[in-house]
PDB file of C-alpha atoms and ligand atoms in Angstrom:
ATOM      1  CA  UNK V 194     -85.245  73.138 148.869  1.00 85.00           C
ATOM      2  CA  UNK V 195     -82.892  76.521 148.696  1.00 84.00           C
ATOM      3  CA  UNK V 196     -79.617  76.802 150.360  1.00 80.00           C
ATOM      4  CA  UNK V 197     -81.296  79.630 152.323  1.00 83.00           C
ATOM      5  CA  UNK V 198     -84.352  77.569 153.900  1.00 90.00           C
ATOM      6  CA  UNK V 199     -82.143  74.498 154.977  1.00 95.00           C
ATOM      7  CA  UNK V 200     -81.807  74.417 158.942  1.00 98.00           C
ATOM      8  CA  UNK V 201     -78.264  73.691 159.139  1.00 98.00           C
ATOM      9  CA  UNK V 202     -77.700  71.438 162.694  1.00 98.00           C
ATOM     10  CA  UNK V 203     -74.460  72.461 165.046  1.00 98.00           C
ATOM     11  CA  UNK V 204     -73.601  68.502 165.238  1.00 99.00           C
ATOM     12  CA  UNK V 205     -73.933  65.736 163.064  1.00 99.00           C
ATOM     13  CA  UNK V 206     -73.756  62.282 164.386  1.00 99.00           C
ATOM     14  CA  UNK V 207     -72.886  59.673 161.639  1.00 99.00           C
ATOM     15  CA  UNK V 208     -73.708  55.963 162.464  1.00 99.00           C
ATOM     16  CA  UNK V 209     -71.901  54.528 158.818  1.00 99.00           C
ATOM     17  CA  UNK V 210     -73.284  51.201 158.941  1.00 99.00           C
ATOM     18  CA  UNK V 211     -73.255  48.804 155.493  1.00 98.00           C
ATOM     19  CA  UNK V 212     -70.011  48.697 154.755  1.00 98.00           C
ATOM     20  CA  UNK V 213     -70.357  44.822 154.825  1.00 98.00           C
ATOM     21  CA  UNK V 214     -73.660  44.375 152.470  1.00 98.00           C
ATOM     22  CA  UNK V 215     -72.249  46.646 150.422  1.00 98.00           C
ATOM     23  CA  UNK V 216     -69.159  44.429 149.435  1.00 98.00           C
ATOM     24  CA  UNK V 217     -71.030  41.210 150.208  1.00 98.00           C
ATOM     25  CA  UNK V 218     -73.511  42.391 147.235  1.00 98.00           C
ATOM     26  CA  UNK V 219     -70.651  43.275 144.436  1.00 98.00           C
ATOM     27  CA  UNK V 220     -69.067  40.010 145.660  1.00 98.00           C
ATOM     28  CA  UNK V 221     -66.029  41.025 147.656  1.00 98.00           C
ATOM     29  CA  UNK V 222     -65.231  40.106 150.878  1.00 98.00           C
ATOM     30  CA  UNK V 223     -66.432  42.994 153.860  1.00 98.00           C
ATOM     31  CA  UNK V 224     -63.197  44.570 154.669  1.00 98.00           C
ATOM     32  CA  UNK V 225     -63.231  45.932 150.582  1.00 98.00           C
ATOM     33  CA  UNK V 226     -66.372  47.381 152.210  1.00 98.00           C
ATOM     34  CA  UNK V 227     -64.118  48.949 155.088  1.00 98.00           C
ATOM     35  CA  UNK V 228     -62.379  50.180 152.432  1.00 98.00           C
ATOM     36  CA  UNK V 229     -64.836  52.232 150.595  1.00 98.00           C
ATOM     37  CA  UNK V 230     -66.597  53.447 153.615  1.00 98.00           C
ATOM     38  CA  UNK V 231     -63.590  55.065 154.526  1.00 98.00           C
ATOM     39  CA  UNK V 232     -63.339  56.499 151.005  1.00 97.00           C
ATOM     40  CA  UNK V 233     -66.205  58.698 151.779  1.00 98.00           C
ATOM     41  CA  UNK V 234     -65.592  60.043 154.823  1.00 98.00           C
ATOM     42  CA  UNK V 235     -63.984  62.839 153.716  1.00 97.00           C
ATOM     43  CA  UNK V 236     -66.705  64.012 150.745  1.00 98.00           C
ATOM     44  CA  UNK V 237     -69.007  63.887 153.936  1.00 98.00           C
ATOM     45  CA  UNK V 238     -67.140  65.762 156.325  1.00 98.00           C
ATOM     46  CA  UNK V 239     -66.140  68.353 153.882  1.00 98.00           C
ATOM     47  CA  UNK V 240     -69.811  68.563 152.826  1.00 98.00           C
ATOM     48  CA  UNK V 241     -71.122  68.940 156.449  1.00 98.00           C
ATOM     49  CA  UNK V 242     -68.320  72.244 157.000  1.00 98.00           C
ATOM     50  CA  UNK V 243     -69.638  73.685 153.488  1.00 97.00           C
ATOM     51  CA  UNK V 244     -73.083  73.815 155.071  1.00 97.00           C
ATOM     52  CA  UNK V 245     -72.041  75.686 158.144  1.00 98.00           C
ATOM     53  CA  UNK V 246     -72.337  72.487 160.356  1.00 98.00           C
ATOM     54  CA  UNK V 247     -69.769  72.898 163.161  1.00 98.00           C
ATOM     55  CA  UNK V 248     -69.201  69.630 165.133  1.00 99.00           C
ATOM     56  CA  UNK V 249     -69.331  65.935 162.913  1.00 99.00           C
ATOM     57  CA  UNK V 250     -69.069  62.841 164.808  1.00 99.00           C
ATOM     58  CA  UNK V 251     -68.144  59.053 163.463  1.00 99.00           C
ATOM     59  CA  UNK V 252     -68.960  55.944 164.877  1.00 99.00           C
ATOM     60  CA  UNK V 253     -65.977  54.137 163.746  1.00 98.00           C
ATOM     61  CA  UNK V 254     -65.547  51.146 165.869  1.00 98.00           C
ATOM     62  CA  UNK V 255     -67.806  50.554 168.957  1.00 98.00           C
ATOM     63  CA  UNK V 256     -67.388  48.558 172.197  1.00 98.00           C
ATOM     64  CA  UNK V 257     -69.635  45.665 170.837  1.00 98.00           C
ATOM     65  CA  UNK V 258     -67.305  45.260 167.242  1.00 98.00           C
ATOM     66  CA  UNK V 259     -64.659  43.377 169.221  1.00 98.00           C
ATOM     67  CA  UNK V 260     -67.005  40.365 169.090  1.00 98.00           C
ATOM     68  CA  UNK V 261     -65.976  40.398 164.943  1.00 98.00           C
ATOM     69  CA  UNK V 262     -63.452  37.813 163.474  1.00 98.00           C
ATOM     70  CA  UNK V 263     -60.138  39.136 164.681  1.00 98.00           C
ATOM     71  CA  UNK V 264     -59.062  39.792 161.175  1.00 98.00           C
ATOM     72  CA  UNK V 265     -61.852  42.434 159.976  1.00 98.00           C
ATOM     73  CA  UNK V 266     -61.035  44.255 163.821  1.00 98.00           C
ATOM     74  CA  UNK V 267     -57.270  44.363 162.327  1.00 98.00           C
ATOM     75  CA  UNK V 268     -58.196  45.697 159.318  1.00 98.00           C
ATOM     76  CA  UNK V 269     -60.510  48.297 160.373  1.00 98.00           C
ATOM     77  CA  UNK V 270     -57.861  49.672 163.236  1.00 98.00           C
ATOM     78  CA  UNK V 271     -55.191  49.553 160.258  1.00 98.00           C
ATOM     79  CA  UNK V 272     -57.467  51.239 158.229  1.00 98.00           C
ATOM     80  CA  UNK V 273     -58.384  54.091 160.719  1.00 98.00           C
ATOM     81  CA  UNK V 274     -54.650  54.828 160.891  1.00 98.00           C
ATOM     82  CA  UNK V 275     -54.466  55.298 157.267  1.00 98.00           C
ATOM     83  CA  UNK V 276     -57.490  56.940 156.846  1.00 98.00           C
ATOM     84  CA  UNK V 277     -55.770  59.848 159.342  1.00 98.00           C
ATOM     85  CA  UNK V 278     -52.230  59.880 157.855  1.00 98.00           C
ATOM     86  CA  UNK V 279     -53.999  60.660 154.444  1.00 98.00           C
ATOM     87  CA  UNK V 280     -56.138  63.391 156.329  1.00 98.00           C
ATOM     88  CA  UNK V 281     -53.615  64.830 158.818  1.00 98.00           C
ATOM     89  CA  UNK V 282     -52.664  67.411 155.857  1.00 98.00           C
ATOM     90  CA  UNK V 283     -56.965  69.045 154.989  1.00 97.00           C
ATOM     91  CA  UNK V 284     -56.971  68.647 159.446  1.00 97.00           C
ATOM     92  CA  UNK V 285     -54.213  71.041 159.686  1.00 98.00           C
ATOM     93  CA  UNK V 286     -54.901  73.128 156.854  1.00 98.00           C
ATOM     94  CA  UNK V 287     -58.671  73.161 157.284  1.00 97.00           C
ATOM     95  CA  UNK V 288     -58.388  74.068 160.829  1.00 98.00           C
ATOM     96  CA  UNK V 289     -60.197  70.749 161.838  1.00 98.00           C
ATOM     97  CA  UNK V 290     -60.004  69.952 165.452  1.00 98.00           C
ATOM     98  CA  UNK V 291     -59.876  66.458 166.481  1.00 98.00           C
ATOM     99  CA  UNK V 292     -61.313  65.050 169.220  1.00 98.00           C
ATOM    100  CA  UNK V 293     -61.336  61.060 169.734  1.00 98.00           C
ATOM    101  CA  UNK V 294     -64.137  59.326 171.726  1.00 99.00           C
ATOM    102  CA  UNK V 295     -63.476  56.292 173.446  1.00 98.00           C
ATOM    103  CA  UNK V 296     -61.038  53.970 175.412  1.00 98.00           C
ATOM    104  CA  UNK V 297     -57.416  54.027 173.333  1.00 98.00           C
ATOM    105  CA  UNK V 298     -55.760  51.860 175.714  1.00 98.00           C
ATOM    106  CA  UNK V 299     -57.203  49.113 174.361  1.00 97.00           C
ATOM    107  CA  UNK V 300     -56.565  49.760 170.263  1.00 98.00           C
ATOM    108  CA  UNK V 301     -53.084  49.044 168.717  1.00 98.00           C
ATOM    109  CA  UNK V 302     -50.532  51.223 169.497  1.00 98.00           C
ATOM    110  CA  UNK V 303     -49.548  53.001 166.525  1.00 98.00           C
ATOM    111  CA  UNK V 304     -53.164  54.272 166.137  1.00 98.00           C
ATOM    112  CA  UNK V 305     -53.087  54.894 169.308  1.00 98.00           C
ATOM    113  CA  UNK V 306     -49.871  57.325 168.871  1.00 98.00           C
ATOM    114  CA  UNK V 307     -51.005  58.800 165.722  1.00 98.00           C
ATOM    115  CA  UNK V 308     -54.867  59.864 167.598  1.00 98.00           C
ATOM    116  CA  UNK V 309     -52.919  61.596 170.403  1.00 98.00           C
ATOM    117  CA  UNK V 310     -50.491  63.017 168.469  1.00 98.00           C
ATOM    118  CA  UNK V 311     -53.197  64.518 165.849  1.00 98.00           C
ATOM    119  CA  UNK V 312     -55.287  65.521 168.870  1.00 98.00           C
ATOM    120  CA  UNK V 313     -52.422  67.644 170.436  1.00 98.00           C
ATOM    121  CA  UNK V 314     -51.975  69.248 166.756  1.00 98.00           C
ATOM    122  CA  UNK V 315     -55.671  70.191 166.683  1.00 98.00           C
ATOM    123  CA  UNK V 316     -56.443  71.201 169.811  1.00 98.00           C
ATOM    124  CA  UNK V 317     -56.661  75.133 169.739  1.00 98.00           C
ATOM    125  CA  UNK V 318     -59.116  74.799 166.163  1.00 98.00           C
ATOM    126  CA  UNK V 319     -61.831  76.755 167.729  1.00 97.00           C
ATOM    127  CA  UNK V 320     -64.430  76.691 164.153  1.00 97.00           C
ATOM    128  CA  UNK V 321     -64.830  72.886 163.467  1.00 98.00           C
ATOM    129  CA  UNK V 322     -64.564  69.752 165.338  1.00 98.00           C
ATOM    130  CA  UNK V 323     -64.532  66.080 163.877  1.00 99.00           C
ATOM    131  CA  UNK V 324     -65.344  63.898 166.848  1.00 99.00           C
ATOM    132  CA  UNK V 325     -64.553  60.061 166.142  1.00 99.00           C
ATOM    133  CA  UNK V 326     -65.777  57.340 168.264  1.00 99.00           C
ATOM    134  CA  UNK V 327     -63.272  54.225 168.401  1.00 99.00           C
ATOM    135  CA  UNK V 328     -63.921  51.733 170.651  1.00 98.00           C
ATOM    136  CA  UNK V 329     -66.415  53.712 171.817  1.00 99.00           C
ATOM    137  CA  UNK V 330     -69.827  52.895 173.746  1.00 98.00           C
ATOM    138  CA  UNK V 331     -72.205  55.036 175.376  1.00 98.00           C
ATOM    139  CA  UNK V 332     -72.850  52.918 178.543  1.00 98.00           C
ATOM    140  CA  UNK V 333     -69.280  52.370 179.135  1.00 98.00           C
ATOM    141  CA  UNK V 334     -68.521  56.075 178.445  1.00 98.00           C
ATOM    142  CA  UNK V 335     -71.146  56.771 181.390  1.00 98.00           C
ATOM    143  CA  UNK V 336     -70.131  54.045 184.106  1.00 98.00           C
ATOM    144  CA  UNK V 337     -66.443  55.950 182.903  1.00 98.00           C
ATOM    145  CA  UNK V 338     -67.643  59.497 184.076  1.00 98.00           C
ATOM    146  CA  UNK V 339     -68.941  57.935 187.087  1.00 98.00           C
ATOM    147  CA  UNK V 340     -65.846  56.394 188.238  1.00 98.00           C
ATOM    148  CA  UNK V 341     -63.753  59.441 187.733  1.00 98.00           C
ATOM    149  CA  UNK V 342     -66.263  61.504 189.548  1.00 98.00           C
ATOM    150  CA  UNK V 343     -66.148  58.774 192.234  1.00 97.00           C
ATOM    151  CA  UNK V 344     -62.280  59.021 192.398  1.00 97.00           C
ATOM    152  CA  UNK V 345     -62.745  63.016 192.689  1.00 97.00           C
ATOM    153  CA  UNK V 346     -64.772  61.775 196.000  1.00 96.00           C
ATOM    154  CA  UNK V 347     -68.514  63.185 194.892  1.00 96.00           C
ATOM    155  CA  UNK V 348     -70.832  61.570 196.612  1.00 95.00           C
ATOM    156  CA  UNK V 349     -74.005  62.725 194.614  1.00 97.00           C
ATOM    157  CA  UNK V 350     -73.950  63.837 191.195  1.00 96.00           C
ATOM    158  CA  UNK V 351     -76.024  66.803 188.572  1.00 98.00           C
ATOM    159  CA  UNK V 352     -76.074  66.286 185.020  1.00 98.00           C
ATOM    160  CA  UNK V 353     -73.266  68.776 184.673  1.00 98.00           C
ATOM    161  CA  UNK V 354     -70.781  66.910 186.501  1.00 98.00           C
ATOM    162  CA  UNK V 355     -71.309  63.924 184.218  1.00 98.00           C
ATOM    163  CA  UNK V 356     -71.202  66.102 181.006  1.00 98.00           C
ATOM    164  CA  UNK V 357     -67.876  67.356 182.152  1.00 98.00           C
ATOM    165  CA  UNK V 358     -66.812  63.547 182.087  1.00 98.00           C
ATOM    166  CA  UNK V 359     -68.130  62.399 178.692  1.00 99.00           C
ATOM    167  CA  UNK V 360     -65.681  62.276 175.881  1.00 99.00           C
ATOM    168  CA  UNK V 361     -67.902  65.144 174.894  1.00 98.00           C
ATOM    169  CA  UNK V 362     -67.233  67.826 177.173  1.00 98.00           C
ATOM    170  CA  UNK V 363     -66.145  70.230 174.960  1.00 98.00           C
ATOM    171  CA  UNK V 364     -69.086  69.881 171.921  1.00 98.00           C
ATOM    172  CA  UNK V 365     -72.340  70.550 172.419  1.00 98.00           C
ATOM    173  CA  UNK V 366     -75.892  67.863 172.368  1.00 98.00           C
ATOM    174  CA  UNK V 367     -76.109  66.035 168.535  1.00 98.00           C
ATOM    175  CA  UNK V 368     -78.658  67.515 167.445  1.00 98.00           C
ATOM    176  CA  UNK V 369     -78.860  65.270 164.089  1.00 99.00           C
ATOM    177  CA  UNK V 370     -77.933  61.402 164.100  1.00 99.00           C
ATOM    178  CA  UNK V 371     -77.678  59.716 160.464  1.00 99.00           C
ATOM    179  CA  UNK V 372     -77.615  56.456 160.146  1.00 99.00           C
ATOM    180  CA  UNK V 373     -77.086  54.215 156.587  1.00 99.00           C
ATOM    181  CA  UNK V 374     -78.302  50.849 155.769  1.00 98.00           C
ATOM    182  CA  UNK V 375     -82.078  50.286 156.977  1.00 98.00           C
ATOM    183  CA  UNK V 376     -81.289  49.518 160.605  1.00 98.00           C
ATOM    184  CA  UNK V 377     -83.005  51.824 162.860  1.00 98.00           C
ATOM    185  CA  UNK V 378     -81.297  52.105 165.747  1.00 98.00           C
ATOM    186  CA  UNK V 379     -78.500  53.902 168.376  1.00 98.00           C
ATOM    187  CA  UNK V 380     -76.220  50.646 168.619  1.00 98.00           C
ATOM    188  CA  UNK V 381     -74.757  52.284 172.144  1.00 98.00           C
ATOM    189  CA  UNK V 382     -74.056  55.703 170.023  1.00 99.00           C
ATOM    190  CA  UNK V 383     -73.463  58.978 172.161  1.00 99.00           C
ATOM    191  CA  UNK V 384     -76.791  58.151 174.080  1.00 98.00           C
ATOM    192  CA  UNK V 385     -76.454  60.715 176.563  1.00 98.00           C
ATOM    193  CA  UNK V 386     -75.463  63.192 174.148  1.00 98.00           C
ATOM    194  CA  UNK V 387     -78.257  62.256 171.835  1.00 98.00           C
ATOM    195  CA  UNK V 388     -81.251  62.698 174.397  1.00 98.00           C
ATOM    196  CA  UNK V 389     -82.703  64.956 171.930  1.00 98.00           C
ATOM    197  CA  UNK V 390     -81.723  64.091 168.804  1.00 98.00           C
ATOM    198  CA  UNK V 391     -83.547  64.229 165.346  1.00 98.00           C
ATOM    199  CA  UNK V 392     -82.941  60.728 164.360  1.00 98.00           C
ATOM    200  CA  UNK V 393     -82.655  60.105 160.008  1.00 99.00           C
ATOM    201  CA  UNK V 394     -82.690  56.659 158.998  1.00 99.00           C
ATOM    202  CA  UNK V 395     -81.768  55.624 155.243  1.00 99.00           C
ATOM    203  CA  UNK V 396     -81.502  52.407 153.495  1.00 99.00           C
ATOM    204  CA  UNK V 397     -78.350  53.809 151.397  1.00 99.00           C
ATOM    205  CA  UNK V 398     -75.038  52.031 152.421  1.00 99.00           C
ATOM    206  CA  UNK V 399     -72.293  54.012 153.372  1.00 99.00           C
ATOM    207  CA  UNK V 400     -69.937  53.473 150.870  1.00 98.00           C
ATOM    208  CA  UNK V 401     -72.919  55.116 148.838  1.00 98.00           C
ATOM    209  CA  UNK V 402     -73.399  57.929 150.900  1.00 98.00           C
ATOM    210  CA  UNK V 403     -72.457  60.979 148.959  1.00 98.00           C
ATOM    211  CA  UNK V 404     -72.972  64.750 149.139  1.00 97.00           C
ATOM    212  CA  UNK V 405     -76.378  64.244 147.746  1.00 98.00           C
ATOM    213  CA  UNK V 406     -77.639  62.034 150.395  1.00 98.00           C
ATOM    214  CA  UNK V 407     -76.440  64.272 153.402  1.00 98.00           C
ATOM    215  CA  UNK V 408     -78.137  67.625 151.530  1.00 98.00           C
ATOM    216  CA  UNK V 409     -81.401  65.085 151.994  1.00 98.00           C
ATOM    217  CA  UNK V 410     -80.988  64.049 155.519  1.00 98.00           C
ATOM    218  CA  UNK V 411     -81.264  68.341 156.043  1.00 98.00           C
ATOM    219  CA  UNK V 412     -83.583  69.183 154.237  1.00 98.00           C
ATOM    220  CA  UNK V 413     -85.546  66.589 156.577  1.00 98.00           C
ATOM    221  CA  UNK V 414     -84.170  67.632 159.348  1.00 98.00           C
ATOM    222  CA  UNK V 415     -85.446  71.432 158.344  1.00 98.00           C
ATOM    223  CA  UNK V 416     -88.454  70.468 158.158  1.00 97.00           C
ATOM    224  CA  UNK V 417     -88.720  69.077 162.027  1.00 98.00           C
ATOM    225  CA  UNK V 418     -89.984  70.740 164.713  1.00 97.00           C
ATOM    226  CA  UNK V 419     -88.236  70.575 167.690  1.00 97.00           C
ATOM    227  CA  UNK V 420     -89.873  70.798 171.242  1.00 97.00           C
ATOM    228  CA  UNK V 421     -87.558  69.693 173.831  1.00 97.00           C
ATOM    229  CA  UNK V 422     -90.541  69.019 175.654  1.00 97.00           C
ATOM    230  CA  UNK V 423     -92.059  71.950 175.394  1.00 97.00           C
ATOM    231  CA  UNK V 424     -95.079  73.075 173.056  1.00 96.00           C
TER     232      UNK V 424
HETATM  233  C1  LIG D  86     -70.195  49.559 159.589  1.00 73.02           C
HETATM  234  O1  LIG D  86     -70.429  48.608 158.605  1.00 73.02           O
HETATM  235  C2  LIG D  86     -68.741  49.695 159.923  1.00 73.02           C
HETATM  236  C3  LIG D  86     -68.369  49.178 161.246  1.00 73.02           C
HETATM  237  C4  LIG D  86     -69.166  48.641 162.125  1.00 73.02           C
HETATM  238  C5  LIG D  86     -66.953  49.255 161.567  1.00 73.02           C
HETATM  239  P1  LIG D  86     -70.696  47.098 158.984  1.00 73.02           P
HETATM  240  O2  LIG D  86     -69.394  46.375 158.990  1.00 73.02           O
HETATM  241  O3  LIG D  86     -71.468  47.001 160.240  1.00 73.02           O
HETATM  242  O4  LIG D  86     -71.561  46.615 157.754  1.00 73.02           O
HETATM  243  P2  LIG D  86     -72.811  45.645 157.794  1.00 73.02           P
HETATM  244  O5  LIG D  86     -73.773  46.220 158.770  1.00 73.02           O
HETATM  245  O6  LIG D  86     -72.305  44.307 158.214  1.00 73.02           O
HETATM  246  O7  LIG D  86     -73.325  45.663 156.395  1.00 73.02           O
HETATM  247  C1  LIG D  87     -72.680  50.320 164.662  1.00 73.02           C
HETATM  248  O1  LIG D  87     -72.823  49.410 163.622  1.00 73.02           O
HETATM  249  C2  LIG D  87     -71.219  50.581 164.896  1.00 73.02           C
HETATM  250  C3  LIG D  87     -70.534  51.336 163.877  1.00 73.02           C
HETATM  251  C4  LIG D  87     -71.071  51.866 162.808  1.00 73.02           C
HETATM  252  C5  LIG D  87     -69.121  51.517 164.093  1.00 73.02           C
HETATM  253  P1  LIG D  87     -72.985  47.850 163.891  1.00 73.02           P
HETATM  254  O2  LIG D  87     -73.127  47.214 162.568  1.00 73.02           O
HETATM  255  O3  LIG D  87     -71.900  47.356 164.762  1.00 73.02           O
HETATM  256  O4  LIG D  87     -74.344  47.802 164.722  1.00 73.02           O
HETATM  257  P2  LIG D  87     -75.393  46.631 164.927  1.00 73.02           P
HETATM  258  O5  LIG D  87     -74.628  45.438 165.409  1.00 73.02           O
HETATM  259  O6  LIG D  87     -76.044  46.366 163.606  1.00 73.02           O
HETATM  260  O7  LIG D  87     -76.356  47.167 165.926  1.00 73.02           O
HETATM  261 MG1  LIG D  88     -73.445  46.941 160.654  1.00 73.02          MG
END
């Protein structure tokens, strides 16, 4: 397909699921997985800003991974840290503003630091966003906008006052979710936000998702026609 027929989508919603098959079939043990998944983050988000896409977001650790052996939820928090100290220099001079999904009270505190502190650095980016979710769930993100609305005394709620609570507020709907490795499903990813989402499964790992793979998952979604309910 030409560059000029692609349908480029505002948001991209990543789902990188795999990491662990893909070490577990070369051998190695999952977090070398972790490893390489984080490797191609960048290629991906870089890709996704050459094509004009404006908002990416990453599910990087969700509410439910906490159930893991304590030692691969180390790794991949230590890992997330690194993975942003190696960035923080194409964030600043790409203009990429950061926005973190998610409850950080509960992650270690260094990562902790280093999100806030990149998020404060970021904030007045108005072309590109890079939303990533850390211990991040869509039903707790909900019950979370409902609480604070309940603290601000509402007593009955629109769909506008619970947007303004999401982690979201500031990005629009994804209008694209990807997600690697076979499995065909949301996993408790932006939920709301995906309502009405094209949804692109494919059985490539992410530690193998390249450029390539991404200029695919486009092209399909060009070739979608979207209704929201209409005709
Ligand atoms: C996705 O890869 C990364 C995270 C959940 C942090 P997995 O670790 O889920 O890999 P598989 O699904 O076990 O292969
Ligand atoms: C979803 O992957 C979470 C992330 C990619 C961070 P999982 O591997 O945790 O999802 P399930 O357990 O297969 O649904
Ligand atoms: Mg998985």
């Amino acid at each position: 397909m030409a560059e000029s027929e692609l349908v480029v989508p505002r948001h991209v919603g990543f789902i990188m699921d795999g990491n662990g098959r893909w070490a577990k079939k070369r051998g190695m043990p999952r977090n070398y997985g972790h490893d390489k998944g984080a490797d191609v983050i960048e290629e991906v988000v870089g890709a996704c800003r050459d094509l004009g896409v404006k908002t990416v977001s990453l599910y990087a650790f969700s509410t439910e991974n906490w159930s893991r052996p304590k030692d691969e939820v180390d790794k991949i928090f230590e890992l997330l840290h690194k993975f942003l100290k190696r960035y923080t220099h194409k964030l600043i001079r790409d203009k990429i503003r950061l926005i973190i999904s998610g409850d950080l009270e509960a992650i270690p505190e260094d990562l902790k630091n280093e999100c806030l502190s990149l998020i404060e650095r970021t904030k007045d980016f108005p072309e590109f966003s890079l939303n990533i979710a850390i211990n991040y769930g869509s039903r707790a993100e909900i019950v979370r906008a409902v609480n604070r609305l309940i603290d601000g005394h509402f007593t009955s709620v629109t769909e506008k006052d619970i947007e303004r609570e999401l982690y979201t507020s500031t990005i629009p709907d994804i209008d694209l979710v990807v997600r690697t490795s076979g499995e065909q499903r949301l996993s408790n990813f932006f939920m709301w936000q995906c309502a009405y989402a094209e949804l692109y499964f494919t059985d490539v790992l992410w530690p193998d998702f390249h450029k390539e793979e991404l200029k695919k998952a486009i092209e399909w979604f060009s070739g979608r026609k979207r209704r929201f309910g209409g005709i």
